[in-house]
Short mmCIF file of C-alpha atoms in Angstrom, two decimals:
data_model
loop_
_atom_site.label_atom_id
_atom_site.label_comp_id
_atom_site.label_asym_id
_atom_site.label_seq_id
_atom_site.Cartn_x
_atom_site.Cartn_y
_atom_site.Cartn_z
CA MET A 1 121.39 125.18 137.14
CA ILE A 2 120.94 128.38 135.21
CA ARG A 3 119.50 127.89 131.74
CA LYS A 4 118.92 130.39 129.01
CA LEU A 5 115.38 130.87 127.79
CA SER A 6 114.47 131.73 124.25
CA LEU A 7 113.26 135.32 124.01
CA LEU A 8 111.26 137.13 121.38
CA VAL A 9 113.46 139.87 119.94
CA MET A 10 111.40 143.01 119.50
CA LEU A 11 112.60 145.93 117.41
CA LEU A 12 111.01 149.34 117.14
CA CYS A 13 112.14 151.97 114.65
CA VAL A 14 111.57 155.52 115.83
CA ALA A 15 112.71 158.94 114.73
CA ALA A 16 116.40 159.55 114.17
CA ALA A 17 118.37 160.19 117.34
CA PRO A 18 120.14 163.44 118.16
CA VAL A 19 123.79 163.40 117.13
CA TRP A 20 125.13 163.12 120.70
CA GLY A 21 123.16 159.92 121.36
CA ALA A 22 123.91 158.10 118.11
CA ASP A 23 125.93 154.97 117.41
CA VAL A 24 126.06 153.54 120.94
CA MET A 25 125.63 150.09 119.41
CA SER A 26 129.34 150.11 118.57
CA ILE A 27 131.74 151.52 121.14
CA ASP A 28 135.43 151.63 120.26
CA ILE A 29 137.06 151.17 123.66
CA TYR A 30 140.41 150.30 122.10
CA GLY A 31 141.08 153.28 119.89
CA PRO A 32 141.54 156.95 120.76
CA GLY A 33 138.60 158.95 122.07
CA GLN A 34 136.80 156.08 123.77
CA SER A 35 133.05 156.61 124.07
CA ARG A 36 131.26 157.07 127.39
CA VAL A 37 127.75 155.71 127.55
CA ASN A 38 124.97 156.78 129.93
CA LEU A 39 123.34 153.60 131.24
CA PHE A 40 120.28 153.18 133.45
CA VAL A 41 119.19 149.93 135.12
CA ALA A 42 115.45 150.12 135.75
CA ASP A 43 113.66 148.71 138.80
CA PRO A 44 112.59 145.07 138.34
CA LEU A 45 109.02 144.47 137.19
CA SER A 46 106.63 141.54 137.31
CA LYS A 47 106.07 139.88 133.95
CA ASP A 48 102.50 139.20 135.03
CA SER A 49 101.03 142.67 135.22
CA VAL A 50 98.45 141.36 137.67
CA GLY A 51 100.85 139.59 140.00
CA PRO A 52 102.96 141.58 142.49
CA LEU A 53 106.76 141.47 142.38
CA GLY A 54 106.65 140.48 146.04
CA ALA A 55 105.65 136.98 144.95
CA ILE A 56 109.33 136.37 144.11
CA PRO A 57 110.96 134.66 147.14
CA GLY A 58 113.76 136.56 148.86
CA ASN A 59 115.34 139.74 147.50
CA ALA A 60 116.63 138.30 144.22
CA PRO A 61 115.08 140.97 141.92
CA LEU A 62 116.55 143.90 143.84
CA GLU A 63 119.91 142.17 144.27
CA LEU A 64 120.10 141.41 140.53
CA GLN A 65 119.40 145.05 139.71
CA GLN A 66 122.13 146.16 142.12
CA ARG A 67 124.61 143.58 140.78
CA ILE A 68 124.10 144.68 137.17
CA HIS A 69 124.49 148.33 138.19
CA ALA A 70 127.66 147.60 140.18
CA ASN A 71 129.15 145.45 137.40
CA CYS A 72 128.63 148.11 134.76
CA ALA A 73 129.88 150.86 137.12
CA PHE A 74 133.21 149.01 137.21
CA LEU A 75 133.71 149.78 133.51
CA PRO A 76 135.17 153.22 132.71
CA PHE A 77 133.15 153.67 129.52
CA PHE A 78 129.80 153.50 131.37
CA ASN A 79 128.34 156.48 133.22
CA MET A 80 125.70 155.08 135.56
CA LEU A 81 122.47 157.06 135.93
CA GLY A 82 120.32 156.96 139.07
CA GLY A 83 116.57 157.33 139.51
CA ARG A 84 116.89 161.05 140.20
CA ASP A 85 118.54 161.54 136.82
CA ILE A 86 115.42 160.42 134.94
CA VAL A 87 112.95 163.15 133.98
CA GLY A 88 109.46 162.23 135.17
CA GLY A 89 110.67 159.37 137.41
CA PRO A 90 112.59 156.15 136.77
CA ASN A 91 109.65 153.82 136.01
CA PRO A 92 109.95 152.86 132.31
CA GLY A 93 106.27 151.88 132.10
CA GLY A 94 107.07 148.35 130.99
CA TYR A 95 109.85 145.93 130.20
CA VAL A 96 109.43 145.51 126.40
CA THR A 97 109.46 148.03 123.59
CA PRO A 98 105.72 148.75 123.08
CA SER A 99 105.17 149.66 126.72
CA ILE A 100 108.44 151.50 127.46
CA ASP A 101 108.34 155.30 127.62
CA PHE A 102 111.64 155.93 125.81
CA LYS A 103 110.97 159.67 125.57
CA LYS A 104 111.69 160.34 129.26
CA PHE A 105 115.02 158.51 128.94
CA GLN A 106 115.87 160.45 125.79
CA LEU A 107 115.23 163.70 127.66
CA SER A 108 117.45 162.40 130.48
CA ARG A 109 120.27 161.79 127.98
CA ALA A 110 120.33 158.04 128.67
CA ASP A 111 121.89 155.92 125.94
CA VAL A 112 121.14 152.39 127.19
CA LEU A 113 118.21 151.17 129.27
CA VAL A 114 118.21 147.78 131.04
CA THR A 115 114.91 146.20 132.08
CA ALA A 116 114.10 143.09 134.11
CA ALA A 117 110.85 141.10 134.14
CA TRP A 118 110.33 138.36 136.75
CA THR A 119 107.96 135.40 136.94
CA PRO A 120 107.70 133.38 140.18
CA ARG A 121 108.55 129.70 139.87
CA PRO A 122 107.27 126.93 142.15
CA GLY A 123 110.13 125.46 144.16
CA GLY A 124 112.59 128.17 143.10
CA VAL A 125 113.16 131.89 142.93
CA GLY A 126 111.80 132.53 139.46
CA GLU A 127 112.38 133.21 135.78
CA VAL A 128 113.88 136.55 134.76
CA GLU A 129 114.06 138.19 131.36
CA LEU A 130 116.78 140.83 131.01
CA ARG A 131 116.88 143.27 128.11
CA ALA A 132 119.11 146.19 127.14
CA TYR A 133 117.69 148.78 124.74
CA GLU A 134 119.27 151.56 122.73
CA VAL A 135 117.20 154.50 123.94
CA TYR A 136 117.24 156.66 120.82
CA THR A 137 116.09 153.97 118.41
CA GLY A 138 114.28 151.58 120.72
CA ARG A 139 116.35 148.74 119.31
CA LEU A 140 117.02 145.68 121.43
CA ILE A 141 120.76 145.32 122.06
CA VAL A 142 120.67 142.19 124.23
CA GLY A 143 117.79 139.98 125.36
CA LYS A 144 118.42 137.00 127.66
CA GLY A 145 116.33 134.78 129.91
CA TYR A 146 117.46 132.85 132.98
CA SER A 147 115.93 130.38 135.40
CA VAL A 148 117.09 131.20 138.94
CA SER A 149 116.78 128.37 141.45
CA THR A 150 118.47 130.07 144.42
CA ASN A 151 119.55 133.57 145.45
CA GLN A 152 123.15 132.37 145.27
CA GLN A 153 122.85 132.23 141.47
CA VAL A 154 122.07 135.95 141.16
CA PRO A 155 125.74 137.08 140.83
CA GLU A 156 126.28 134.57 138.01
CA VAL A 157 123.18 135.77 136.18
CA ALA A 158 124.38 139.39 136.49
CA ALA A 159 127.87 138.48 135.23
CA ARG A 160 126.51 136.55 132.24
CA PHE A 161 124.19 139.33 131.19
CA CYS A 162 126.84 142.03 131.62
CA ALA A 163 129.30 139.96 129.57
CA ASP A 164 126.78 139.72 126.73
CA LEU A 165 125.97 143.44 126.97
CA MET A 166 129.64 144.43 126.95
CA GLU A 167 130.30 142.13 124.00
CA ALA A 168 127.37 143.57 122.04
CA LEU A 169 128.61 147.13 122.61
CA THR A 170 132.38 146.67 122.37
CA GLY A 171 133.02 143.32 120.70
CA GLN A 172 134.56 141.90 123.90
CA GLY A 173 132.90 140.48 127.02
CA ASP A 174 135.77 138.57 128.62
CA PHE A 175 135.99 140.98 131.55
CA PHE A 176 132.97 139.20 133.08
CA ARG A 177 134.16 135.78 131.92
CA SER A 178 137.49 135.88 133.74
CA ASN A 179 139.01 135.81 137.21
CA ILE A 180 142.12 136.96 138.99
CA ALA A 181 144.45 134.82 141.09
CA PHE A 182 146.62 136.64 143.62
CA VAL A 183 148.76 136.25 146.72
CA LYS A 184 147.22 137.07 150.10
CA LYS A 185 149.30 137.41 153.26
CA GLU A 186 148.15 135.44 156.31
CA GLY A 187 150.53 136.05 159.20
CA ASN A 188 153.87 134.53 158.24
CA ARG A 189 152.32 132.63 155.35
CA LYS A 190 151.23 133.69 151.89
CA GLN A 191 148.46 131.80 150.12
CA ILE A 192 146.92 131.84 146.64
CA TYR A 193 143.38 133.18 146.34
CA MET A 194 141.18 133.97 143.38
CA CYS A 195 138.08 136.07 142.67
CA THR A 196 136.26 137.68 139.77
CA ALA A 197 137.56 140.90 138.29
CA GLN A 198 134.95 142.74 140.39
CA GLY A 199 136.14 141.06 143.61
CA LEU A 200 133.24 138.57 143.80
CA ASN A 201 133.31 134.83 144.57
CA LEU A 202 136.49 135.04 146.65
CA GLN A 203 138.04 131.57 147.02
CA LYS A 204 141.12 130.29 148.83
CA VAL A 205 143.13 128.04 146.50
CA THR A 206 146.00 126.90 148.76
CA ASN A 207 146.54 126.16 152.43
CA LEU A 208 150.28 125.48 152.52
CA ASP A 209 152.78 125.90 155.33
CA GLY A 210 155.02 128.46 153.70
CA ILE A 211 154.99 131.24 151.13
CA CYS A 212 153.31 131.13 147.72
CA VAL A 213 154.50 133.63 145.09
CA SER A 214 154.15 134.50 141.39
CA PRO A 215 150.88 132.84 140.25
CA SER A 216 150.23 132.58 136.51
CA TRP A 217 147.27 131.12 134.58
CA SER A 218 147.47 128.87 131.54
CA HIS A 219 146.10 130.48 128.37
CA ASP A 220 142.90 128.42 128.59
CA GLY A 221 142.41 129.30 132.27
CA GLN A 222 142.38 125.68 133.43
CA LYS A 223 145.71 125.51 135.29
CA LEU A 224 147.51 127.81 137.69
CA VAL A 225 151.27 127.64 138.24
CA PHE A 226 153.18 129.29 141.10
CA VAL A 227 156.28 128.94 143.29
CA PHE A 228 155.97 127.64 146.85
CA LEU A 229 158.72 128.35 149.37
CA ASP A 230 158.72 125.88 152.25
CA LYS A 231 161.26 125.80 155.08
CA GLN A 232 163.89 124.17 152.85
CA TYR A 233 163.21 124.51 149.13
CA HIS A 234 161.64 126.41 146.30
CA ASN A 235 158.97 124.20 144.73
CA LEU A 236 157.02 124.46 141.49
CA CYS A 237 153.28 123.98 142.05
CA VAL A 238 150.58 123.41 139.43
CA TRP A 239 146.92 123.64 140.44
CA ASP A 240 144.22 122.12 138.24
CA ARG A 241 140.95 124.08 138.26
CA GLN A 242 138.72 121.16 137.25
CA SER A 243 140.05 118.53 139.66
CA ARG A 244 141.23 121.11 142.23
CA SER A 245 144.35 118.99 142.66
CA LEU A 246 147.78 120.41 143.45
CA GLU A 247 150.98 118.95 142.00
CA LYS A 248 154.30 119.90 143.61
CA LYS A 249 157.70 119.47 141.90
CA ARG A 250 161.33 119.98 142.90
CA LEU A 251 163.55 121.41 140.17
CA PRO A 252 167.34 121.74 139.90
CA GLY A 253 168.99 124.80 141.41
CA ASN A 254 168.26 126.79 144.53
CA THR A 255 165.93 129.45 143.15
CA LEU A 256 162.75 129.24 141.07
CA ILE A 257 161.51 132.57 139.71
CA ALA A 258 158.22 133.64 138.08
CA PRO A 259 156.83 130.65 136.15
CA ALA A 260 154.49 131.24 133.20
CA PHE A 261 152.57 129.09 130.75
CA THR A 262 153.48 129.11 127.08
CA LYS A 263 150.93 129.00 124.28
CA SER A 264 151.33 125.21 123.99
CA GLY A 265 150.60 124.70 127.69
CA SER A 266 154.15 124.02 128.83
CA VAL A 267 155.70 125.98 131.71
CA ALA A 268 158.58 128.44 131.34
CA ILE A 269 160.56 129.38 134.44
CA SER A 270 163.85 130.94 135.53
CA LEU A 271 166.29 128.50 137.15
CA ASP A 272 169.77 129.13 138.57
CA MET A 273 171.24 125.75 137.62
CA SER A 274 174.54 127.20 136.44
CA GLY A 275 174.89 130.48 138.28
CA ASN A 276 172.66 133.31 137.15
CA PRO A 277 168.97 132.49 136.57
CA GLU A 278 168.11 131.65 132.95
CA ILE A 279 164.75 130.90 131.35
CA TYR A 280 163.90 127.28 130.52
CA GLU A 281 160.89 125.53 129.06
CA LEU A 282 159.84 122.51 131.08
CA LYS A 283 158.80 119.16 129.62
CA PRO A 284 155.26 117.73 130.14
CA ASP A 285 156.48 115.95 133.30
CA TYR A 286 157.90 119.31 134.52
CA SER A 287 161.51 118.21 134.15
CA VAL A 288 163.91 120.76 132.65
CA GLY A 289 163.75 121.03 128.87
CA ARG A 290 165.25 123.46 126.37
CA PRO A 291 166.55 126.93 127.30
CA LEU A 292 164.43 129.81 126.00
CA GLU A 293 166.91 132.53 126.90
CA GLN A 294 170.50 132.37 128.14
CA ASN A 295 172.91 135.21 128.69
CA TRP A 296 175.79 136.12 130.98
CA GLY A 297 173.32 138.27 132.99
CA ILE A 298 170.16 137.45 134.88
CA ASP A 299 167.08 136.52 132.79
CA VAL A 300 163.74 136.25 134.64
CA SER A 301 159.96 136.86 134.48
CA PRO A 302 158.91 135.44 131.08
CA ASP A 303 155.49 136.18 129.64
CA PHE A 304 153.99 135.13 126.30
CA ASP A 305 151.45 136.53 123.85
CA ARG A 306 148.49 134.56 122.52
CA SER A 307 150.36 133.47 119.38
CA GLY A 308 153.22 131.99 121.40
CA GLN A 309 155.78 133.69 119.17
CA LYS A 310 156.65 136.61 121.46
CA MET A 311 158.24 136.37 124.91
CA VAL A 312 158.96 139.36 127.14
CA PHE A 313 161.37 139.03 130.05
CA VAL A 314 163.65 141.01 132.37
CA SER A 315 167.43 141.00 132.09
CA ASN A 316 170.31 142.97 133.61
CA ARG A 317 172.56 142.29 130.63
CA LEU A 318 172.98 146.04 130.11
CA GLY A 319 173.85 146.68 133.74
CA ASN A 320 170.38 147.51 135.10
CA PRO A 321 167.09 145.59 134.95
CA HIS A 322 165.30 146.25 131.66
CA VAL A 323 162.48 144.64 129.72
CA PHE A 324 163.34 142.72 126.55
CA LEU A 325 161.31 141.06 123.79
CA LYS A 326 162.33 137.83 122.08
CA ASN A 327 160.90 136.52 118.82
CA LEU A 328 160.89 132.79 119.50
CA GLY A 329 160.77 132.03 115.78
CA SER A 330 163.76 134.09 114.66
CA GLY A 331 165.58 134.26 118.00
CA GLU A 332 165.86 138.06 117.73
CA VAL A 333 166.04 139.88 121.09
CA LYS A 334 165.47 143.61 121.48
CA ARG A 335 165.17 145.99 124.39
CA ILE A 336 161.66 147.31 125.13
CA SER A 337 162.05 149.62 128.14
CA MET A 338 164.01 152.59 126.84
CA THR A 339 164.04 154.91 129.86
CA GLY A 340 164.89 154.64 133.55
CA LYS A 341 167.32 152.41 135.38
CA TYR A 342 164.98 149.83 136.94
CA ASN A 343 162.21 148.19 134.90
CA THR A 344 160.63 144.88 135.86
CA GLY A 345 157.48 142.70 135.93
CA PRO A 346 156.52 142.82 132.22
CA SER A 347 153.22 141.53 130.84
CA ILE A 348 152.57 141.37 127.10
CA SER A 349 149.07 141.98 125.72
CA PRO A 350 147.31 138.92 124.28
CA ASP A 351 147.63 140.29 120.73
CA GLY A 352 151.35 140.91 121.21
CA THR A 353 151.26 144.63 120.41
CA GLN A 354 151.82 146.22 123.84
CA VAL A 355 153.86 145.55 126.97
CA VAL A 356 153.07 146.92 130.43
CA PHE A 357 155.74 146.90 133.13
CA ALA A 358 156.82 148.51 136.42
CA HIS A 359 159.24 151.43 136.02
CA MET A 360 160.95 153.04 139.00
CA VAL A 361 160.22 156.77 139.34
CA ASN A 362 161.68 158.70 142.29
CA GLY A 363 162.16 155.56 144.34
CA VAL A 364 158.71 154.02 143.71
CA HIS A 365 157.33 151.93 140.87
CA LYS A 366 154.74 153.17 138.39
CA LEU A 367 153.20 151.34 135.45
CA PHE A 368 154.47 152.19 131.98
CA LEU A 369 153.21 150.92 128.64
CA ALA A 370 155.38 150.29 125.58
CA ASP A 371 153.65 150.17 122.20
CA LEU A 372 155.53 147.65 120.06
CA ILE A 373 154.13 149.07 116.82
CA SER A 374 154.90 152.77 117.32
CA GLY A 375 157.85 152.25 119.67
CA GLN A 376 156.40 154.84 122.06
CA GLU A 377 156.50 154.50 125.83
CA ARG A 378 154.09 156.26 128.21
CA GLN A 379 153.26 156.32 131.90
CA LEU A 380 149.93 154.74 132.92
CA THR A 381 149.71 155.22 136.70
CA PHE A 382 150.50 158.17 138.95
CA GLY A 383 150.03 159.18 142.60
CA GLY A 384 151.51 157.83 145.81
CA GLY A 385 152.83 154.37 146.64
CA SER A 386 154.32 151.74 144.36
CA ASP A 387 152.44 150.11 141.48
CA GLU A 388 153.77 146.67 140.51
CA ASP A 389 152.97 143.22 139.08
CA PRO A 390 150.81 144.26 136.10
CA THR A 391 148.78 141.61 134.26
CA TRP A 392 146.62 141.96 131.13
CA SER A 393 142.99 140.90 131.00
CA PRO A 394 142.15 138.25 128.38
CA ASP A 395 140.50 140.92 126.19
CA GLY A 396 143.64 143.09 126.15
CA TYR A 397 141.89 146.19 127.50
CA PHE A 398 142.13 146.07 131.30
CA ILE A 399 145.24 145.79 133.48
CA ALA A 400 145.26 144.53 137.08
CA PHE A 401 148.18 145.38 139.36
CA SER A 402 149.20 145.53 143.01
CA SER A 403 149.73 148.88 144.69
CA SER A 404 150.55 150.40 148.07
CA ARG A 405 148.90 153.70 147.15
CA SER A 406 146.47 153.41 150.08
CA GLY A 407 148.79 151.66 152.55
CA PRO A 408 149.20 147.87 152.51
CA LYS A 409 149.35 146.33 149.06
CA GLN A 410 145.99 145.74 147.38
CA ILE A 411 144.82 144.81 143.86
CA TYR A 412 143.71 147.60 141.53
CA LEU A 413 142.31 147.83 138.04
CA THR A 414 143.08 150.28 135.24
CA THR A 415 142.95 150.22 131.44
CA LYS A 416 145.40 150.52 128.59
CA HIS A 417 144.35 154.18 128.41
CA GLY A 418 145.46 154.81 132.00
CA ASP A 419 142.00 155.32 133.52
CA GLU A 420 141.81 156.14 137.25
CA PRO A 421 142.65 152.93 139.18
CA ILE A 422 139.75 151.10 140.85
CA LEU A 423 140.25 148.97 143.96
CA ILE A 424 139.28 145.31 143.52
CA PRO A 425 137.94 144.25 146.95
CA THR A 426 139.75 141.13 148.16
CA GLY A 427 138.93 141.21 151.86
CA PRO A 428 141.24 142.00 154.81
CA GLY A 429 144.97 141.44 154.49
CA GLU A 430 147.68 142.42 152.04
CA ALA A 431 147.10 141.28 148.44
CA SER A 432 149.67 141.28 145.62
CA SER A 433 150.89 139.56 142.45
CA PRO A 434 147.63 139.38 140.45
CA ALA A 435 147.36 136.97 137.50
CA TRP A 436 144.42 137.36 135.11
CA GLY A 437 142.90 134.28 133.50
CA LYS A 438 139.82 133.03 131.69
CA LEU A 439 137.00 131.24 133.47
#
């Protein structure tokens, strides 16, 4: 089991930094003009200056360095530096402030330096101390210690440290404390899988004889709901992360569409009990409860903000599919998607201020974002193929979606600013319908 070690926090005040390297301790990734930080992950060192690093069993030190580098490279506000970018060579001279040659990293325009110091441990891999320094002041940003029993724990150590580093710099670290469920095609079947936001720790959740669609996490990340189509019926399925048990329910009507968890932990789903699908909230035993939205048209695909007061959904009540927002307190409903003739798959940001959805452009879908405060709508994704099924990260900054831009559907990652999409590796086979949830 990985345990945190207490570390001595060491601060060193040096001369004032040049203007271009200042204030990296606080990066506003949410507002306009997001910062871009030059980050360098130094080679691992031995904490015992006498003992060689080779005394650490396996390749854990090198793998940890590579994992931290790869994790940070996934984030659009980090610019990763390599050894050739460092004036005078990449060796920092030490792993704590007094022994680190910060000057060479200042000359190389690095903003953040990450060091690792390892100590062999009998019967295990070793103890590692990870630190991130602000180059121009020498201040310690993050210092953490971990006991690593096996090489298999290295990815978890890297994720924990990167989460703490991201939180220290941006105020949010949930990107590394979350995972994504999605649908993967296997022949004539479709199963639910999940992995981290970087595509690590890929796990198969279901092994059902049929088609699984529309996964959605509960707000606390402990339950996953989806629709399972067997040879006869549409079934509601709820998977419990802790017990890894799967509960299957039959509901009235012929069609179940896009279930989602509410703030309170109940499930909302579209059912066609009386003709067109309408949105209902289910009771704790998953029987049909109160209607959340009814209209003469089709109402599907509910999604809820963190407060539980706002619900977005799709309706054709105006003739074509459009995205609507309902205030569950007042009952007020208003249209959100103001352009185009086919808008679907909405996801509302956790803070309830923005909605991302798929908007048809020239016969293919692209992601658009509607700002509920300003009322403005803008396109987020471009290029070939269709971009669909957007889902917000728990921190409200990243957006995962499925796309056919490179051929078969795969899962991609962008941000609320519309950064260049990054492929999330999910292995061979078509992948679609991502759902982002907390760990």
